[in-house]
GROMACS .gro file of C-alpha atoms in nm:
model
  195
    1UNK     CA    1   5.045   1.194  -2.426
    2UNK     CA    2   4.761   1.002  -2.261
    3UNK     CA    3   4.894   1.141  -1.870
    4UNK     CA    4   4.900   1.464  -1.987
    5UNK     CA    5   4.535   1.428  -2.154
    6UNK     CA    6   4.399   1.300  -1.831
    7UNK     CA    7   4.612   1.517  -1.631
    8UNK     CA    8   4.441   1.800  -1.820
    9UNK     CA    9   4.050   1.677  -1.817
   10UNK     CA   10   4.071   1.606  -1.431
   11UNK     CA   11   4.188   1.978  -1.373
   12UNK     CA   12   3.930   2.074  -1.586
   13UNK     CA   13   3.659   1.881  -1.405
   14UNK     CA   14   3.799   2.008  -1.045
   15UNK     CA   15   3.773   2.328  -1.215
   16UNK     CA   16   3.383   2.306  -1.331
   17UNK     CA   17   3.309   2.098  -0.970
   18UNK     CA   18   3.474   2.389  -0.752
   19UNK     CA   19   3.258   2.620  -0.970
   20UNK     CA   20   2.965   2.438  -0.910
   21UNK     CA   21   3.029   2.457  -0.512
   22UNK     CA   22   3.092   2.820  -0.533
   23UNK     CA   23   2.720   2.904  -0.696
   24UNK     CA   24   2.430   2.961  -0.415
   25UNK     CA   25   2.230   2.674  -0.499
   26UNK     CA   26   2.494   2.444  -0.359
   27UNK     CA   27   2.592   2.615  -0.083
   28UNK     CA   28   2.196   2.542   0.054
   29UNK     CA   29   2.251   2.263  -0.023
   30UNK     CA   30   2.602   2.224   0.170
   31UNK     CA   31   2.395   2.427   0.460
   32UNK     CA   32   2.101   2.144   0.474
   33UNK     CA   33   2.303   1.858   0.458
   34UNK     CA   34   2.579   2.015   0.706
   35UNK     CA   35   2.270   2.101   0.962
   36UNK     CA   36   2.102   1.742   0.945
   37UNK     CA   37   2.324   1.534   1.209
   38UNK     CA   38   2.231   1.765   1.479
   39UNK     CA   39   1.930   1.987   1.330
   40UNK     CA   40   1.692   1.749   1.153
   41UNK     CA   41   1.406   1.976   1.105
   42UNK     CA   42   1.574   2.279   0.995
   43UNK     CA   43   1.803   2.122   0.758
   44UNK     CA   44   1.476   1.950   0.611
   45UNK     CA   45   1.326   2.294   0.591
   46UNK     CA   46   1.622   2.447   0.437
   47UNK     CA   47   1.640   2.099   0.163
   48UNK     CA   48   1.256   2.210   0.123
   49UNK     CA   49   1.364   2.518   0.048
   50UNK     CA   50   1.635   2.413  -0.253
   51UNK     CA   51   1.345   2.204  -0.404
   52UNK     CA   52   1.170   2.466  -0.438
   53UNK     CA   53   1.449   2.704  -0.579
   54UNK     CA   54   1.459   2.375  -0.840
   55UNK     CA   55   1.122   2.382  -0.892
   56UNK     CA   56   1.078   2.701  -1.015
   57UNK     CA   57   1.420   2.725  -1.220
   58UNK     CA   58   1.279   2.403  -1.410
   59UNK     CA   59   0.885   2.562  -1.450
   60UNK     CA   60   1.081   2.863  -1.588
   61UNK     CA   61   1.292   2.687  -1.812
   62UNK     CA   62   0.998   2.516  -1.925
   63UNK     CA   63   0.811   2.822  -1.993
   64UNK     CA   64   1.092   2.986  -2.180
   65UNK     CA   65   1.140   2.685  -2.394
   66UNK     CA   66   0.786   2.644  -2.491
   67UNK     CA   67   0.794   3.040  -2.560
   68UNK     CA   68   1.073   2.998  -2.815
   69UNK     CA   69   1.070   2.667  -2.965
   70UNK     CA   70   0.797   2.821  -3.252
   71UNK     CA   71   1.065   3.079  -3.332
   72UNK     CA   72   1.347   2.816  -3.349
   73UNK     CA   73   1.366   2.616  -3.645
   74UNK     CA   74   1.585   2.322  -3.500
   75UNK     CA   75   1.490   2.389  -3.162
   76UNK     CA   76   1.865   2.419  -3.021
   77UNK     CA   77   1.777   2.807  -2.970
   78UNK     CA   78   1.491   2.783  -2.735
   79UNK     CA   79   1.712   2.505  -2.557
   80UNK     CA   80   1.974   2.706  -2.473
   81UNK     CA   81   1.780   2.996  -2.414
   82UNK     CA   82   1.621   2.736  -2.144
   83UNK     CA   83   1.938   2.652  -1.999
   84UNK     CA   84   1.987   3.009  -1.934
   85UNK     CA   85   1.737   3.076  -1.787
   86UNK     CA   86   1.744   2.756  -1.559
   87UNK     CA   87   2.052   2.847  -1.430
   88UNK     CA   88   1.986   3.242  -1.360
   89UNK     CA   89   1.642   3.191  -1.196
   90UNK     CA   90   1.802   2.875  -1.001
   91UNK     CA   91   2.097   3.113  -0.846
   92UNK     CA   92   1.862   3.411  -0.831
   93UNK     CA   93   1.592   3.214  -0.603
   94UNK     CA   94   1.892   3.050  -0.414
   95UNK     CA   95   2.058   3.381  -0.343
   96UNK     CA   96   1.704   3.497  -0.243
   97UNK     CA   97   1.655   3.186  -0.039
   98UNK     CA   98   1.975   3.303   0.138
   99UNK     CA   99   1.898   3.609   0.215
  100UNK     CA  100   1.606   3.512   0.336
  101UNK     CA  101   1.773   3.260   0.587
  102UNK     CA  102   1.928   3.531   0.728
  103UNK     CA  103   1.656   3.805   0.782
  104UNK     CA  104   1.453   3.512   0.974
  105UNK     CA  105   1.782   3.472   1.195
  106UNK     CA  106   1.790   3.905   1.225
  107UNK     CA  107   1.418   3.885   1.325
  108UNK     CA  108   1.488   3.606   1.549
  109UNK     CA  109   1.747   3.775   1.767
  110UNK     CA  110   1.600   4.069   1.798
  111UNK     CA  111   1.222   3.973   1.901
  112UNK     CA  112   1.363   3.671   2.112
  113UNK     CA  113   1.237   3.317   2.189
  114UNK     CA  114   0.873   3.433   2.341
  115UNK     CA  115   0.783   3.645   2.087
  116UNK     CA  116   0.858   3.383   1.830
  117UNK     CA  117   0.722   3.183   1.994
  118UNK     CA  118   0.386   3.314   2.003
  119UNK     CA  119   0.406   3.444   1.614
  120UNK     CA  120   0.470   3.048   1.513
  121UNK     CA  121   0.160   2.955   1.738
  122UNK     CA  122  -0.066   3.216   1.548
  123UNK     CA  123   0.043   3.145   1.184
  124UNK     CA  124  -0.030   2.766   1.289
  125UNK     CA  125  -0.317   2.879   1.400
  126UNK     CA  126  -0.406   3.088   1.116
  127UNK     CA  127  -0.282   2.812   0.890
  128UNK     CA  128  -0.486   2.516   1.037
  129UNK     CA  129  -0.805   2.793   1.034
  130UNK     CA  130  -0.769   2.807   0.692
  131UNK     CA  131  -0.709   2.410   0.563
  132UNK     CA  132  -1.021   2.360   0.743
  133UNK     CA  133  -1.201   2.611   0.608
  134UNK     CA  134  -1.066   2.461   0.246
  135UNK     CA  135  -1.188   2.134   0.372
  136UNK     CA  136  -1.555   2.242   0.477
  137UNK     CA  137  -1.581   2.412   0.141
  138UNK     CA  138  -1.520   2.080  -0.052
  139UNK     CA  139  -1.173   2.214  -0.191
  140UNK     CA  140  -0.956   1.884  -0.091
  141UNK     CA  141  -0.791   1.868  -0.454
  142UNK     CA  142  -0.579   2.092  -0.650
  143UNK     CA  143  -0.259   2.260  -0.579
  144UNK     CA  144  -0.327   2.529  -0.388
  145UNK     CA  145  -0.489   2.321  -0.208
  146UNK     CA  146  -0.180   2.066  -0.157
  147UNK     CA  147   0.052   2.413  -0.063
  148UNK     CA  148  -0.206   2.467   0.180
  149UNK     CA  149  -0.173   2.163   0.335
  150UNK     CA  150   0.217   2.181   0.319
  151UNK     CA  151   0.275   2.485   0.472
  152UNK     CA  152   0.028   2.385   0.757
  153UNK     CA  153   0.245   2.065   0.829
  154UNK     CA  154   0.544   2.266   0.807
  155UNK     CA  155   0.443   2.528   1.041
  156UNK     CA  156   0.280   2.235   1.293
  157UNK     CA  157   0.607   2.055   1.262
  158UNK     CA  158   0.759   2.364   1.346
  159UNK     CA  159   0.620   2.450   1.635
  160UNK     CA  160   0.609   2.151   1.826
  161UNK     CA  161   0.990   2.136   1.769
  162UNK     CA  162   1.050   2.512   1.861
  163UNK     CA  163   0.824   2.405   2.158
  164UNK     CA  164   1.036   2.149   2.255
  165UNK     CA  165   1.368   2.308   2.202
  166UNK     CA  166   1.357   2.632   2.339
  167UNK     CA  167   1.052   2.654   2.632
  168UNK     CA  168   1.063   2.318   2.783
  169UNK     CA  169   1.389   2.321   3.048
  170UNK     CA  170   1.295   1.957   3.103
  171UNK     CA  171   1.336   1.804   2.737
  172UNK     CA  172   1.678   1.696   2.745
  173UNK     CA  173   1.758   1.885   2.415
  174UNK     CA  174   1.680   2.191   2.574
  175UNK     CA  175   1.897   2.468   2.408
  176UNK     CA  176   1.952   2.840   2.481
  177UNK     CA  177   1.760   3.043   2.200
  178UNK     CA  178   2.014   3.319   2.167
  179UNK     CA  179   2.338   3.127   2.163
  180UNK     CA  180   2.167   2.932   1.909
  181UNK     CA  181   2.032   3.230   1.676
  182UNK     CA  182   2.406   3.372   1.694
  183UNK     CA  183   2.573   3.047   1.589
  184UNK     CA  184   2.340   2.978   1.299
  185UNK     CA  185   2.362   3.353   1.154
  186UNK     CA  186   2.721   3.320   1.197
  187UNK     CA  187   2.712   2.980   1.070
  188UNK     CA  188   2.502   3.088   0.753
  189UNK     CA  189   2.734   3.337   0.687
  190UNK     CA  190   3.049   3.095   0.679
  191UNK     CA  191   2.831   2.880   0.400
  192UNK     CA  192   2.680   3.146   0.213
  193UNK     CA  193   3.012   3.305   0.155
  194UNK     CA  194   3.221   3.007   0.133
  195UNK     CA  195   3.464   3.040   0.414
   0.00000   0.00000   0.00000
């Protein structure tokens, strides 16, 4: 009686835990933490990118449950109607995340390493232009401020690494851009479909 019990709640667990891997969300995950032995920076950028899918799933969540709890007598209502809403905004962002993964990669092969190369050096530009322009003005606090400053060290960080990788023969990491672009589209399509 007690095998069979167990026998059936650890099916039942595979069975929510195989679920779970199938849903977007956790295959970025999968993708950033499969990237990060040999790809630091763009698995950080791609674990940057499932905070944020978090982020906004929870701040909607919030904002649904705050909408609804003056409706809902014991409150369980505007919970689950939380919950919900957690969980389609999470997968919706994710699957938008995704996609978004893989125009960059499109774009990327067809304009080629130089041409990226000079569109990252003017939205770095662009981007340190405007923190200092933030910082003259006095506008240090806040968060717009703080995304400001984020994307700016994201896009520096970039850079220098694209720098690095793809237009300096003599770094020994030195990889071919457009064996690389291929791979990771091909690559992101493995995880994003599960195969």
């Amino acid at each position: 009686m007690i095998r069979s019990l167990w026998s059936r709640l650890r099916s039942a667990g595979q069975s929510v835990w195989h679920f779970v891997l199938e849903t977007q969300i956790a295959r970025l995950a999968i993708i950033a933490r499969r990237l990060w032995p040999d790809l630091k920076l763009p698995s950080a950028l791609v674990a940057l990118l499932v905070c944020g899918c978090l982020a906004l799933a929870l701040s909607t969540a919030w904002t649904v449950h705050l909408t609804l709890l003056p409706a809902s007598p014991t409150g369980i209502g505007a919970w689950l109607a939380a919950a919900i809403a957690f969980l389609l905004v999470l997968e919706l962002a994710a699957l938008a995340a995704t996609a978004g993964l893989g125009l960059t990669l499109q774009l990327a092969r067809d304009l080629g390493r130089h041409r990226i190369a000079a569109l990252l050096a003017l939205a770095t530009f662009l981007a340190v232009a405007v923190t200092l322009l933030r910082l003259n003005a006095g506008d240090a606090l806040g968060g717009d401020a703080a995304a400001t400053f984020g994307i700016t060290a994201v896009l520096l960080a970039l850079t220098v690494w694209f720098e690095r990788r793809y237009r300096n023969p003599g770094w020994r990491r030195f990889r071919d851009f457009h064996v690389d672009v291929v791979e990771a589209r091909r690559f992101l399509m493995r995880e994003a479909h599960g195969v």
